[in-house]
XYZ file of C-alpha atoms in Angstrom:
314
model
C 51.392 131.878 110.191
C 48.817 130.984 112.854
C 49.649 132.608 116.181
C 48.449 130.712 119.210
C 49.737 130.080 122.734
C 51.655 126.845 122.210
C 53.246 127.408 125.590
C 51.026 128.939 128.273
C 53.299 128.820 131.321
C 51.201 126.424 133.405
C 53.512 123.428 133.225
C 50.492 121.148 132.922
C 51.063 118.278 130.467
C 48.280 117.188 128.093
C 45.819 114.707 129.540
C 46.056 112.450 126.474
C 48.306 112.291 123.396
C 45.369 113.645 121.384
C 45.464 116.838 123.465
C 49.022 117.649 122.581
C 49.535 120.983 120.844
C 51.053 120.633 117.382
C 53.844 123.087 116.693
C 53.646 125.162 113.488
C 55.732 124.417 110.385
C 59.208 125.917 110.580
C 60.092 128.957 108.488
C 61.864 127.917 105.267
C 65.195 129.251 106.566
C 64.924 127.123 109.776
C 64.090 123.738 108.274
C 66.378 120.827 109.096
C 68.410 119.256 107.662
C 69.533 122.708 106.568
C 68.933 123.542 102.930
C 71.058 125.862 100.854
C 69.446 129.272 100.410
C 71.239 130.015 97.143
C 68.035 130.236 95.124
C 66.551 132.774 97.544
C 69.594 135.010 97.932
C 69.197 138.438 96.315
C 72.643 139.931 95.540
C 72.865 143.682 96.169
C 74.060 146.039 93.418
C 77.761 145.611 92.706
C 78.166 142.148 94.197
C 77.873 140.327 90.865
C 80.725 142.443 89.455
C 82.864 141.795 92.554
C 82.325 138.028 92.302
C 83.205 138.003 88.607
C 86.346 140.042 89.275
C 87.443 137.591 91.986
C 86.779 134.647 89.683
C 88.669 136.172 86.764
C 91.652 137.299 88.852
C 91.801 134.141 90.988
C 91.737 136.311 94.101
C 89.807 135.868 97.356
C 86.661 137.968 97.747
C 86.500 139.844 101.069
C 82.878 140.722 101.846
C 82.245 143.154 104.696
C 78.842 143.882 106.182
C 76.573 143.671 109.176
C 75.589 140.348 110.689
C 72.715 138.773 108.801
C 73.319 140.730 105.603
C 73.800 137.546 103.555
C 77.601 137.557 103.328
C 78.030 133.827 103.860
C 75.221 132.962 101.431
C 77.162 134.468 98.536
C 79.367 131.423 98.205
C 76.408 129.022 98.177
C 74.876 130.843 95.230
C 78.138 131.059 93.284
C 79.020 127.407 93.958
C 75.568 126.252 92.826
C 75.492 128.422 89.696
C 79.024 127.443 88.602
C 78.787 123.802 89.742
C 81.752 124.053 92.125
C 80.418 121.439 94.531
C 79.397 121.831 98.158
C 81.289 124.784 99.651
C 83.955 124.033 102.225
C 83.660 126.086 105.418
C 86.237 127.392 107.850
C 84.616 129.268 110.720
C 87.180 131.533 112.367
C 87.626 131.990 116.115
C 90.330 133.767 118.107
C 92.149 130.409 118.363
C 92.094 129.589 114.640
C 95.474 129.043 113.011
C 96.711 128.416 109.488
C 98.106 124.970 110.256
C 94.758 123.466 111.284
C 93.117 124.906 108.164
C 95.663 123.123 105.979
C 95.773 119.715 107.701
C 95.277 117.978 111.038
C 97.754 115.436 112.417
C 96.818 113.325 115.439
C 100.318 112.662 116.785
C 99.104 111.376 120.155
C 96.682 108.975 118.484
C 99.467 107.581 116.351
C 101.752 107.101 119.363
C 98.964 105.363 121.260
C 98.267 103.034 118.306
C 101.952 102.174 118.006
C 102.104 101.243 121.679
C 99.029 99.040 121.413
C 100.325 97.227 118.330
C 103.877 96.784 119.642
C 107.100 96.722 117.689
C 105.716 94.405 115.023
C 102.640 96.537 114.301
C 101.881 98.824 111.395
C 103.302 102.349 111.283
C 100.766 103.660 108.768
C 100.477 107.434 109.211
C 97.442 107.905 106.930
C 94.705 107.224 109.540
C 96.065 110.063 111.667
C 96.118 112.738 108.970
C 93.278 114.761 107.513
C 93.197 117.837 105.328
C 91.569 120.947 106.761
C 89.092 123.060 104.764
C 91.764 125.282 103.196
C 94.035 122.305 102.486
C 91.167 120.478 100.766
C 90.357 123.571 98.675
C 93.973 123.664 97.462
C 94.066 120.039 96.270
C 94.713 119.539 92.539
C 91.420 119.459 90.617
C 89.973 120.127 87.177
C 87.619 122.754 88.575
C 88.118 125.077 91.557
C 86.540 124.289 94.911
C 84.530 126.892 96.825
C 85.736 127.857 100.312
C 84.090 130.119 102.882
C 86.408 131.667 105.498
C 83.751 133.017 107.831
C 84.259 135.995 110.173
C 87.954 136.447 109.544
C 87.920 139.598 111.672
C 87.467 137.329 114.708
C 90.914 135.809 114.100
C 94.197 136.313 115.873
C 96.012 139.402 114.577
C 98.601 137.301 112.723
C 96.261 135.037 110.749
C 95.606 137.349 107.751
C 99.381 137.769 107.282
C 99.926 134.027 107.736
C 97.503 133.372 104.873
C 99.406 135.531 102.382
C 102.041 133.046 101.264
C 99.661 130.106 100.945
C 97.089 132.086 98.971
C 99.776 133.637 96.770
C 101.599 130.383 95.964
C 98.646 127.989 96.116
C 100.748 125.282 97.741
C 101.904 123.995 101.116
C 103.900 121.202 102.700
C 102.955 118.549 105.243
C 106.268 118.098 107.115
C 105.193 114.800 108.672
C 104.842 113.314 105.186
C 108.016 114.929 103.857
C 109.885 112.955 106.529
C 107.818 109.779 106.174
C 109.293 106.622 104.644
C 106.684 106.138 101.903
C 106.608 108.535 98.948
C 102.825 108.479 98.463
C 100.220 108.646 101.233
C 96.437 108.867 100.789
C 95.080 111.596 103.097
C 91.390 112.097 103.876
C 89.725 115.245 102.627
C 87.714 117.671 104.745
C 83.955 117.197 104.833
C 83.824 113.635 103.496
C 85.489 110.262 103.218
C 87.340 110.916 99.971
C 91.129 110.769 99.938
C 93.887 112.416 97.949
C 97.325 110.928 97.394
C 100.113 113.234 98.543
C 103.642 112.753 97.147
C 106.555 113.588 99.446
C 104.385 115.866 101.505
C 103.752 118.513 98.824
C 100.311 119.809 97.895
C 99.917 122.221 94.981
C 96.641 123.423 93.514
C 95.980 123.362 89.790
C 92.743 125.412 89.903
C 92.805 128.201 92.493
C 89.696 127.917 94.695
C 86.938 130.496 94.784
C 87.341 131.906 98.291
C 84.889 134.176 100.089
C 86.094 135.736 103.337
C 83.494 137.508 105.452
C 84.046 140.317 107.920
C 81.712 142.249 110.194
C 83.974 145.284 109.893
C 85.197 145.002 113.470
C 88.928 145.419 112.671
C 91.397 146.638 110.078
C 93.559 144.325 107.969
C 97.153 144.771 106.775
C 97.542 146.513 103.429
C 99.486 143.533 102.057
C 96.487 141.333 102.793
C 93.917 143.751 101.372
C 95.749 144.254 98.074
C 95.520 140.517 97.422
C 91.733 140.537 97.790
C 88.790 141.816 95.806
C 86.815 143.795 98.397
C 83.090 144.427 98.575
C 81.019 146.113 101.281
C 77.388 145.106 101.584
C 75.313 148.298 101.187
C 72.389 149.236 103.378
C 69.260 147.606 101.918
C 66.522 149.568 100.192
C 62.753 148.976 100.467
C 62.844 147.337 97.036
C 65.657 144.915 97.923
C 64.000 143.970 101.222
C 60.698 143.306 99.439
C 62.602 141.051 97.019
C 64.172 139.204 99.952
C 60.783 138.672 101.636
C 59.259 137.550 98.335
C 62.120 135.127 97.693
C 61.800 133.498 101.125
C 58.076 133.737 101.848
C 56.237 134.320 98.586
C 54.431 137.205 96.941
C 51.481 137.083 99.341
C 53.626 137.774 102.413
C 55.562 140.486 100.577
C 52.368 142.272 99.558
C 50.783 142.926 102.960
C 50.553 146.324 104.638
C 52.127 144.844 107.759
C 55.182 143.718 105.776
C 55.614 147.186 104.291
C 55.273 148.725 107.763
C 57.891 146.352 109.201
C 60.272 147.106 106.334
C 59.845 150.841 106.925
C 60.505 150.463 110.655
C 63.492 148.224 109.970
C 65.070 150.723 107.550
C 64.429 153.693 109.847
C 66.275 151.959 112.654
C 69.141 150.897 110.360
C 69.507 154.465 109.086
C 69.588 155.690 112.684
C 72.637 153.510 113.269
C 71.081 150.525 115.011
C 72.498 147.056 114.383
C 69.835 144.773 112.913
C 70.007 141.725 110.647
C 67.836 140.942 107.636
C 66.885 137.571 109.104
C 65.345 139.455 112.046
C 63.077 141.212 109.553
C 62.121 137.854 108.027
C 61.328 136.510 111.492
C 59.130 139.525 112.209
C 57.264 139.213 108.907
C 56.774 135.488 109.526
C 55.248 136.065 112.958
C 53.399 139.355 112.492
C 51.925 139.316 108.977
C 48.773 137.551 107.872
C 45.265 137.201 109.264
C 46.306 134.975 112.164
C 49.046 137.254 113.506
C 49.081 138.172 117.219
C 46.508 140.594 118.533
C 47.416 144.263 118.747
C 48.161 143.868 122.449
C 50.775 141.176 121.814
C 52.010 142.482 118.470
C 54.133 145.277 119.938
C 55.719 142.934 122.481
C 56.551 140.326 119.815
C 57.954 142.966 117.451
C 60.173 144.381 120.190
C 61.378 140.861 121.034
C 62.205 139.887 117.446
C 63.651 143.213 116.268
C 65.825 143.701 119.333
C 68.965 145.692 118.520
C 71.952 143.347 118.250
C 74.274 145.423 120.426
C 71.824 145.202 123.339
C 72.103 142.346 125.807
């Protein structure tokens, strides 16, 4: 890329529109709207076998590894290659619960609508129901859906155990519909405007979804949960795999420079020493520091330290 002082710290606006500084093109992995990176993902040794085992056994795949190691990109590549549609995503926080992943019911909204419409108004429950990402993945279909359960180690301690029955049986109930007067209700799916007709509140999958659960390795999981998963740990990268990653994202020219090889060597030395770094930090460093128009030697060290800052440091 071309390194120049887009921002100089003076606070002085351009005198004319023609004097405005044009920002550089974004790196491919930071273009918006976001594009899937499935074609650029380079699976490490052993991952292909783990994915195929999970597919054949109809079991979730639990992928553990450092932040930025490509765990969440696995599902994009599998979904694209097997034509499973756009992956559904459930990003886990400490407040995430199983119920909201299966379906959402806006009880207060329904009560408010009933009050506005009066006794003669409609009591249609459908507008106030929506499947969650897991509930949508479990809908009957000819082909399995792809579902990412991201950072499951951030969850409440009970969530992995709560998932066991649903993932084992592949079905769940919506109590509000089981009690509802009509037998069939069309409920909106997650991530779109499509609907699925639910009969007497029961949902049962016909093709078990391909599920990838990611973990940063920050906690242990119950044995009952682990035995129902195919588990894979992302290995530390090698110089060859990192060169393939740079080539896939930035082209052969960027991957072939001395500066790129030096950055890869520094990156691996720090990883081996136990530092927490992400592969996308390496890509950022290569993007900014390689090529003829990279920062001068005086600024290079400062930029490298800024971009390759250890993740456990504030």
